[in-house]
Coordinates of C-alpha atoms in Angstrom, one line a residue:
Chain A
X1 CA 0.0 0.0 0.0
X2 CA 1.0 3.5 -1.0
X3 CA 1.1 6.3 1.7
X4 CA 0.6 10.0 0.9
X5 CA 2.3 12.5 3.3
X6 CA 2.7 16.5 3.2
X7 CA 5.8 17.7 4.2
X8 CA 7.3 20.7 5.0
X9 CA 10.5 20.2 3.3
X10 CA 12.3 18.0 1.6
X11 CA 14.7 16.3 4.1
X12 CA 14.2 12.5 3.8
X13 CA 12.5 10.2 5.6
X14 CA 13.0 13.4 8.4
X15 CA 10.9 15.3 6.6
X16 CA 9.0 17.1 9.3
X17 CA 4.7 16.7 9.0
X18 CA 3.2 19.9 7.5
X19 CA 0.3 21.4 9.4
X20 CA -1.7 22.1 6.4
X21 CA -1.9 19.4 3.9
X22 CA -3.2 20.7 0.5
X23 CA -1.0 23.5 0.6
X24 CA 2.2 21.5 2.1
X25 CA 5.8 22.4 0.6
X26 CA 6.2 18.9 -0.4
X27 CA 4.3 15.6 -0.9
X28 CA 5.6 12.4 0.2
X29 CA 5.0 8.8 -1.6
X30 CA 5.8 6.4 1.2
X31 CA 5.3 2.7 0.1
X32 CA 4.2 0.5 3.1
X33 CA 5.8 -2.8 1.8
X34 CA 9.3 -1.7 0.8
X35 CA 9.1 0.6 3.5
X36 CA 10.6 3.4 1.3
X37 CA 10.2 6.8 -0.3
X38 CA 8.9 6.2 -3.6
X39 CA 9.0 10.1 -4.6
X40 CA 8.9 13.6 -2.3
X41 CA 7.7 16.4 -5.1
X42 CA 7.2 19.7 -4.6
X43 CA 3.6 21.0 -4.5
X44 CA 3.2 23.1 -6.9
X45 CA -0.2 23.4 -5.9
X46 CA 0.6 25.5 -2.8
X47 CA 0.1 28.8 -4.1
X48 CA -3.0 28.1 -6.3
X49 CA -6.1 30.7 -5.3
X50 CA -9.1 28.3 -5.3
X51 CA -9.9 24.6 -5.4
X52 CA -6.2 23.6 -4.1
X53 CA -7.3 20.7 -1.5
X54 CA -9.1 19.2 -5.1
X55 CA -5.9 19.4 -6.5
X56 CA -4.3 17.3 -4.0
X57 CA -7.1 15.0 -3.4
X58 CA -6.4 14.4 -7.3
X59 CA -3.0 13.7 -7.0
X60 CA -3.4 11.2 -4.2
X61 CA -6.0 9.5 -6.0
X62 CA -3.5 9.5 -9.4
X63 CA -0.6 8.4 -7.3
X64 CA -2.7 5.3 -6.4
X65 CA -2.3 5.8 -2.2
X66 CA -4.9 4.3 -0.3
X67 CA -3.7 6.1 2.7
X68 CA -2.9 10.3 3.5
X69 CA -1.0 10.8 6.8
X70 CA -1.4 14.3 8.3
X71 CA -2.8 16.7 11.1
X72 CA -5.9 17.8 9.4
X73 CA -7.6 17.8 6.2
X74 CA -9.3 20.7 4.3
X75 CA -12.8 20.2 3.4
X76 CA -12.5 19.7 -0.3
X77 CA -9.7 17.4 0.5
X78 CA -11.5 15.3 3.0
X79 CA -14.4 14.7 0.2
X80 CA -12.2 13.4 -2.2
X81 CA -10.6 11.0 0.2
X82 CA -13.9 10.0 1.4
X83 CA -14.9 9.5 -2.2
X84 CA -12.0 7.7 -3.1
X85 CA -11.9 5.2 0.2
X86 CA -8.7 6.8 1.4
X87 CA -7.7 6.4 4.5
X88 CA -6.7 9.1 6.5
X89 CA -4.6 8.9 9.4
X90 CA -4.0 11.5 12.1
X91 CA -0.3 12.4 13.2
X92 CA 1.7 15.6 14.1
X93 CA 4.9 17.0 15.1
X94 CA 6.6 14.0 13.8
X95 CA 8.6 13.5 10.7
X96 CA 7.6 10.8 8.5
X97 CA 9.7 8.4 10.0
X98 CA 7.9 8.4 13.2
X99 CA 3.9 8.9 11.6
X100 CA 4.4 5.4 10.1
X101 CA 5.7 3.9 13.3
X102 CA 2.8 5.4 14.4
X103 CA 0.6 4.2 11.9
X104 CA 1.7 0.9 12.2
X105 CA 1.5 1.0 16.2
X106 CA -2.1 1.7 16.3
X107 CA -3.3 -0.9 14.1
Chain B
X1 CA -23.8 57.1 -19.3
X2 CA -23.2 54.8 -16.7
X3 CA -22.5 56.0 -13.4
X4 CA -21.1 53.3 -10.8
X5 CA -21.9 53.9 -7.1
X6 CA -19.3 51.8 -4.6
X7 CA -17.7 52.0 -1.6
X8 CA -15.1 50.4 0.0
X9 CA -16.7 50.1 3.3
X10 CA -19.5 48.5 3.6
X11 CA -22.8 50.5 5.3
X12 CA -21.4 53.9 3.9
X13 CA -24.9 54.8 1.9
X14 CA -24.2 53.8 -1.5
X15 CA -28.1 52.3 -1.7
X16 CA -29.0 55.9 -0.2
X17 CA -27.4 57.9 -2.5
X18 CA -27.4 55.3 -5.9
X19 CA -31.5 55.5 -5.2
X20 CA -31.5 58.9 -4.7
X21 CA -29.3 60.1 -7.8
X22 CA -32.0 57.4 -9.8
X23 CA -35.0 59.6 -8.5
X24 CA -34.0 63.3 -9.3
X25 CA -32.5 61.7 -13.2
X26 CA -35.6 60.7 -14.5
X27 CA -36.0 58.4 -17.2
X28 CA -32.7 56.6 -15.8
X29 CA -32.7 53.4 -15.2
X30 CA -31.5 52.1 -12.0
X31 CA -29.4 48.4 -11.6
X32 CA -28.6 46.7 -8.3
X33 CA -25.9 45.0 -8.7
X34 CA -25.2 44.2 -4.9
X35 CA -26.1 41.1 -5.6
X36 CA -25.7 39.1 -2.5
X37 CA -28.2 41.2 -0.6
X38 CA -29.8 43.8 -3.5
X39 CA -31.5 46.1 -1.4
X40 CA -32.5 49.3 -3.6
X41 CA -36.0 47.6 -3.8
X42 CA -36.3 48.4 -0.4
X43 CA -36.1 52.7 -0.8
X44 CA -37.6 52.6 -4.7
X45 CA -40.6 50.1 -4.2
X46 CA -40.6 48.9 -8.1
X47 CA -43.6 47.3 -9.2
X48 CA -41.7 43.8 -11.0
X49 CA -42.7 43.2 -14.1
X50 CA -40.0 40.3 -14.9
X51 CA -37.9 37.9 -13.1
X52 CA -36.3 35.2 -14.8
X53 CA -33.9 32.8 -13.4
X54 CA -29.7 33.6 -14.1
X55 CA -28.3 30.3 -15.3
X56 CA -24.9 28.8 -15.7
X57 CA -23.8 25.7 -18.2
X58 CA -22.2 23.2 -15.9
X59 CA -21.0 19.8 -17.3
X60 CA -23.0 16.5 -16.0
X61 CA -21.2 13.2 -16.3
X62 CA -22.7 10.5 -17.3
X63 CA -21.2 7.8 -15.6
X64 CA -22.4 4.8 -17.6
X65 CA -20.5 6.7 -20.6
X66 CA -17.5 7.9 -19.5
X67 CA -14.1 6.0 -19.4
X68 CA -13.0 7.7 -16.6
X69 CA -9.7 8.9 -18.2
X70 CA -9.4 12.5 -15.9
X71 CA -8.6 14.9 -19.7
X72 CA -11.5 17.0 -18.4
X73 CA -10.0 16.9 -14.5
X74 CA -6.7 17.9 -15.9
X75 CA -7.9 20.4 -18.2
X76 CA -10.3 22.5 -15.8
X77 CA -8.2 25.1 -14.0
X78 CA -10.5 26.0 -12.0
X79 CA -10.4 22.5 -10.8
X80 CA -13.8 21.9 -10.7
X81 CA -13.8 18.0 -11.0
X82 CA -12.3 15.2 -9.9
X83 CA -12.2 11.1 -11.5
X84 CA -11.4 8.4 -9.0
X85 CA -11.0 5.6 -12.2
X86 CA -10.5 2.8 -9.5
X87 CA -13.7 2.8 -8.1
X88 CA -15.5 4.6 -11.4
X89 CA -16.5 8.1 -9.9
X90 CA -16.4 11.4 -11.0
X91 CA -17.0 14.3 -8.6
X92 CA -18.4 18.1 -9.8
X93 CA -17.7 21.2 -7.6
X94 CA -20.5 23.8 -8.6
X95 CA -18.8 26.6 -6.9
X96 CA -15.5 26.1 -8.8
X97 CA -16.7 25.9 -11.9
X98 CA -16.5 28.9 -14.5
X99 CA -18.6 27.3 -17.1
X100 CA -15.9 27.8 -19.9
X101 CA -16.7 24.7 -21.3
X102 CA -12.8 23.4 -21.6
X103 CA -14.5 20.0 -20.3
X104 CA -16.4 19.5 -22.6
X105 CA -14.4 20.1 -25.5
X106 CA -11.9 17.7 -24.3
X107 CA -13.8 15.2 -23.6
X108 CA -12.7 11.9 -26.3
X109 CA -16.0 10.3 -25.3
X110 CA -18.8 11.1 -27.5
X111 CA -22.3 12.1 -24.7
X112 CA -19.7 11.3 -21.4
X113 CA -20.4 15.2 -20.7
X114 CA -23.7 16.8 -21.3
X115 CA -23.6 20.7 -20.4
X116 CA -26.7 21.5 -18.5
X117 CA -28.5 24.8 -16.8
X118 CA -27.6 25.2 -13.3
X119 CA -29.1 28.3 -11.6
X120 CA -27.6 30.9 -9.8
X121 CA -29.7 33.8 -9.2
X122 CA -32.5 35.7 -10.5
X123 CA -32.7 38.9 -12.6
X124 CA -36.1 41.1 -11.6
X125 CA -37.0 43.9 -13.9
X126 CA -39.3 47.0 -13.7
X127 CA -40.4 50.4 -12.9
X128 CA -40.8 52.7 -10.0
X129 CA -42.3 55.4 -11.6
X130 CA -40.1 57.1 -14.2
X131 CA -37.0 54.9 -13.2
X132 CA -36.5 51.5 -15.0
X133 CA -35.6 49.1 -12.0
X134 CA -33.2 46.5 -12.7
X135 CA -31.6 43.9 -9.8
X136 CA -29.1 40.7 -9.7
X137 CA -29.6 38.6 -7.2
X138 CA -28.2 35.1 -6.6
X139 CA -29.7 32.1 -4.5
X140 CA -28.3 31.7 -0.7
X141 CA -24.7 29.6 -0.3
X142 CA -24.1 30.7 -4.3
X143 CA -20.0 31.5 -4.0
X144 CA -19.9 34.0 -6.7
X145 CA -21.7 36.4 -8.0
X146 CA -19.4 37.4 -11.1
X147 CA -21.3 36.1 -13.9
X148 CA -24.5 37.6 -12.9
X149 CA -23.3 41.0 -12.5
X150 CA -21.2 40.7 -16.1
X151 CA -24.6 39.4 -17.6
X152 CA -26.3 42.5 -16.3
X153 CA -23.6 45.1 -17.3
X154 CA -23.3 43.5 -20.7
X155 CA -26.9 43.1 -21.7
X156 CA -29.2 45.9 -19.8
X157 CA -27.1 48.9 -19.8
X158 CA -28.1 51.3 -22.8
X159 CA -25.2 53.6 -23.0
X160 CA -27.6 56.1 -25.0
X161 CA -29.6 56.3 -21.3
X162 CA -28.3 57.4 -17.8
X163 CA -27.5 54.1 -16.1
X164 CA -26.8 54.1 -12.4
X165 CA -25.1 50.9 -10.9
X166 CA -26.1 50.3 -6.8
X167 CA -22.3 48.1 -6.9
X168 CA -21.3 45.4 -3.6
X169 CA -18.7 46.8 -0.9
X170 CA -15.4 46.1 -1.1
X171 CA -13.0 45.7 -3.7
X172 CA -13.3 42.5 -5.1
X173 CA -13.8 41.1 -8.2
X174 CA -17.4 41.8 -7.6
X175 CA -17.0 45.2 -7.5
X176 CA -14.1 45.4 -10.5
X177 CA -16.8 44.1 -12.5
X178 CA -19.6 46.3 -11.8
X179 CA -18.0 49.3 -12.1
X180 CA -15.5 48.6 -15.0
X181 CA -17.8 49.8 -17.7
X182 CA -18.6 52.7 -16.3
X183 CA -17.9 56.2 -17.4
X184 CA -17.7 57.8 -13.7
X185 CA -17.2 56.3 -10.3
X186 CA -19.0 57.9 -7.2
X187 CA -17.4 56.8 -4.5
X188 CA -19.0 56.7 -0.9
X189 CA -17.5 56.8 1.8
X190 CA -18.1 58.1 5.8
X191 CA -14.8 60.3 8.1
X192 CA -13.9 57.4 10.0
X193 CA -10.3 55.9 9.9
X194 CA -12.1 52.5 8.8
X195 CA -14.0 54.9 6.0
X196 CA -10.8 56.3 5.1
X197 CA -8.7 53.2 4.7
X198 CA -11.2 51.2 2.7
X199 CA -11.3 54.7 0.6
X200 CA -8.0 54.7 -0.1
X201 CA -8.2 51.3 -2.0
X202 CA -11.1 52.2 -4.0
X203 CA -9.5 55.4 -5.2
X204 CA -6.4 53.1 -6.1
X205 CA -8.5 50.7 -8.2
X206 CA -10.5 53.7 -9.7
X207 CA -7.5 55.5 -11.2
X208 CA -5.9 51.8 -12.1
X209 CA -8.9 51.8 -14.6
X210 CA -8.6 55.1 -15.5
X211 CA -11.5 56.2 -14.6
X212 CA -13.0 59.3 -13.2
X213 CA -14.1 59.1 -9.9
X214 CA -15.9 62.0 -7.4
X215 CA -16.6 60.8 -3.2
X216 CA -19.4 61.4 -1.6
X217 CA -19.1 61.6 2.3
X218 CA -22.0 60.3 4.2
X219 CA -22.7 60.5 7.9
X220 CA -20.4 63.7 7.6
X221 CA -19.9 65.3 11.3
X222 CA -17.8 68.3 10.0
X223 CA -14.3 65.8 10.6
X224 CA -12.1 66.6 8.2
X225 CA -10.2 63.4 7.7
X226 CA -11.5 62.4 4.1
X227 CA -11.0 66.1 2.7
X228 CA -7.5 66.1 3.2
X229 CA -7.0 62.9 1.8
X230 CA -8.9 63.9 -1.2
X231 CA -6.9 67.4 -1.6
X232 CA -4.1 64.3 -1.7
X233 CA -5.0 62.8 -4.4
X234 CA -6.5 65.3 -6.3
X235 CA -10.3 63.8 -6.3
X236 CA -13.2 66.1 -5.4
X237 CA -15.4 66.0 -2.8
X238 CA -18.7 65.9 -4.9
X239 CA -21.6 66.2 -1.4
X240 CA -21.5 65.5 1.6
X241 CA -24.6 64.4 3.6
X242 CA -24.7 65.0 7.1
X243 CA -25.3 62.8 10.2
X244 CA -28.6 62.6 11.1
X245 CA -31.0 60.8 13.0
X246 CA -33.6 61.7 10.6
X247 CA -32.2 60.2 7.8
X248 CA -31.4 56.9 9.3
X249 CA -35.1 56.9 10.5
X250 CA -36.9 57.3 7.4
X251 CA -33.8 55.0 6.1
X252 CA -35.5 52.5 8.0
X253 CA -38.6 53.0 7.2
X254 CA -37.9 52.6 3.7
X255 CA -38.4 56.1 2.6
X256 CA -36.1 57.7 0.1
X257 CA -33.5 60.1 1.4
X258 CA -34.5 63.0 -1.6
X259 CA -38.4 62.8 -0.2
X260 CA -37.5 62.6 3.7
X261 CA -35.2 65.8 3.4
X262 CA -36.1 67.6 0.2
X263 CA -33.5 70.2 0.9
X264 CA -31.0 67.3 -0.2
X265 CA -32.9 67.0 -3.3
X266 CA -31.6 70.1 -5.0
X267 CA -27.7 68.8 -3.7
X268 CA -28.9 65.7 -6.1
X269 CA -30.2 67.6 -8.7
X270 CA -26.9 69.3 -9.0
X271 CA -24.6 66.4 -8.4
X272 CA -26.4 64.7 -11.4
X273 CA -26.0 68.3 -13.1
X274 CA -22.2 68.5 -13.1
X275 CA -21.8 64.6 -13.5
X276 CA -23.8 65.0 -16.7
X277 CA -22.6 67.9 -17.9
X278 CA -18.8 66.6 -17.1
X279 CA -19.4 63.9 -19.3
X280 CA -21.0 65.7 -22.2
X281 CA -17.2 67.8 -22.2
X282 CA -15.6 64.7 -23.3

């Protein structure tokens, strides 16, 4: 399974959790079985006027995750996920590293 | 013409003084384009003769047809759609959508997207006496009103006839788009550093456009602050309507400022004057 995780920036599996998550600085691709990065992009969504938590509910769907780690969700975001049976899993003021531990602790 | 009444601040009197420039014109007609709450009705009483509803083409999906390949998500800037191919879905955002049709034409599938009528608001037409009454409106939890407002401004403003545009507060796109036809901006504004500063931003946008502007100050107390800003920036100070419990009573009792003080009637009739006669000069 493929994990999706905002970022603030790009520092590696230390990447520290961004607080908002359509308008992150980057996007993490996290996959669960190999346990490892698959691809941390840049958003280049961040700075978009309307419709931006659409644009990254798009992108997770594209990617193919069937899980978003972060502290909250927008509103548009959050019905995309929905739509697209994503899990989403809560975590903050951790780095990547730690919010899969923690994802994998809980379950 | 077409004379545009805004305000940066909101609840400055631009409904007071847009109605009351409509009653001493004559033959003028009068458009309320505060859309989101059009309240001109309230102080002109038009008898409606017309309301029809104010609609915008919006894609439907039809989900039996469509091969879920995401060319329209990816095309719509506005990003106004979204295809989860995976579990055959397609998700429509009303609000985002501009209606430019970009869907649509990319669309490979042949009856995947159907553009239908989704309505936003309503246009009421009329008369209150000698004034043709025109008002936008859109429906509650409606994001935008844009299009309605360009609709109006592109299709009931005879620039043979003396239009006057009741525009929203602020200085949004809105408000860009009410007023950017016009031929002269009356701004409105009350001496208050709040009055002042949302002024200041109008004036900016006025002379971005090029456009002649006047101010009206409402609710004046004799405090100078918005004549020396004006003397600034080299924008007259057209009237200036006083404070008064008077007005805000018969304000609230729906009566028109021109009938509850008639001595203000004349300051209308001569504002109207020099605005008119400005605009024959060029």
């Amino acid at each position: 399974m493929k994990a999706f995780i905002p970022v603030e920036k790009n520092e590696g599996i230390d990447s520290k959790l961004d607080n908002r998550f359509a308008r992150a600085g980057y996007f993490v691709v996290y996959d669960m079985e190999s346990d490892k990065i698959l691809s941390i992009e840049e958003n280049r969504f961040k700075n978009g006027a309307h419709g931006v938590g659409i644009e990254t509910g798009n992108y997770v769907i594209k990617s193919g995750c069937k899980l978003a780690i972060g502290p909250r969700l927008g509103p548009k975001a959050e019905n995309i996920l929905r739509a697209g049976n994503v899990e989403f899993y809560i975590a903050e003021n951790c780095t990547v590293k730690e919010a899969i531990e923690r994802y994998r602790a809980k379950s | 013409m077409f004379i545009a009444v805004a305000s940066g601040k909101g609840g400055t009197g631009k409904t007071i003084v847009s109605t009351s420039l409509a009653l001493v014109a004559k033959n003028c007609t009068y458009i309320d384009l505060d859309v989101e709450e059009p309240n001109g009705y309230v102080l002109l009483k038009p008898e409606i003769e017309k309301e029809i509803p104010f609609n915008l083409r919006v894609p439907k999906i039809d989900e039996q047809v469509c091969t879920f390949c995401g060319k329209c998500a990816d095309a719509c800037v506005y990003n106004a759609l979204s295809i989860i191919p995976h579990l055959k879905k397609t998700l429509f955002y009303p609000d985002l959508c501009h209606s430019c049709g970009h869907c649509t034409y990319v669309c490979p599938v042949n009856g995947a997207i159907e553009e239908v009528n989704r309505e936003i608001g309503k246009i009421r037409s009329g008369r209150s006496g000698v004034v043709k009454f025109i008002e936008g409106r859109i429906d509650v939890g409606v994001i935008s009103g844009v299009p309605i407002i360009s609709w109006i401004v592109n299709n009931y403003i005879d620039s043979n006839e003396i239009n006057i545009v009741d525009s929203s507060p602020g200085t949004s796109c809105p408000v860009v788009e009410s007023v950017k036809k016009s031929d002269y901006i009356l701004l409105v504004t009350e001496p208050t550093p709040f009055g002042l500063s949302d002024l200041k931003l109008t004036v900016e946008i006025a002379k971005d456009m090029g456009k002649k502007v006047g101010i009206i100050v409402n609710k004046d107390t004799g405090i100078k602050i918005i004549d020396v800003y004006a003397k600034e920036v080299n924008v007259p100070i057209l009237l200036k309507i006083p404070y008064s419990i008077e007005i805000q009573k018969s304000y609230s009792k729906g009566i028109p400022l021109i009938e509850a003080m008639p001595e203000m009637k004349v300051k209308f009739v001569e504002l109207i004057d020099k605005i008119l006669c400005e605009n024959e000069k060029n």
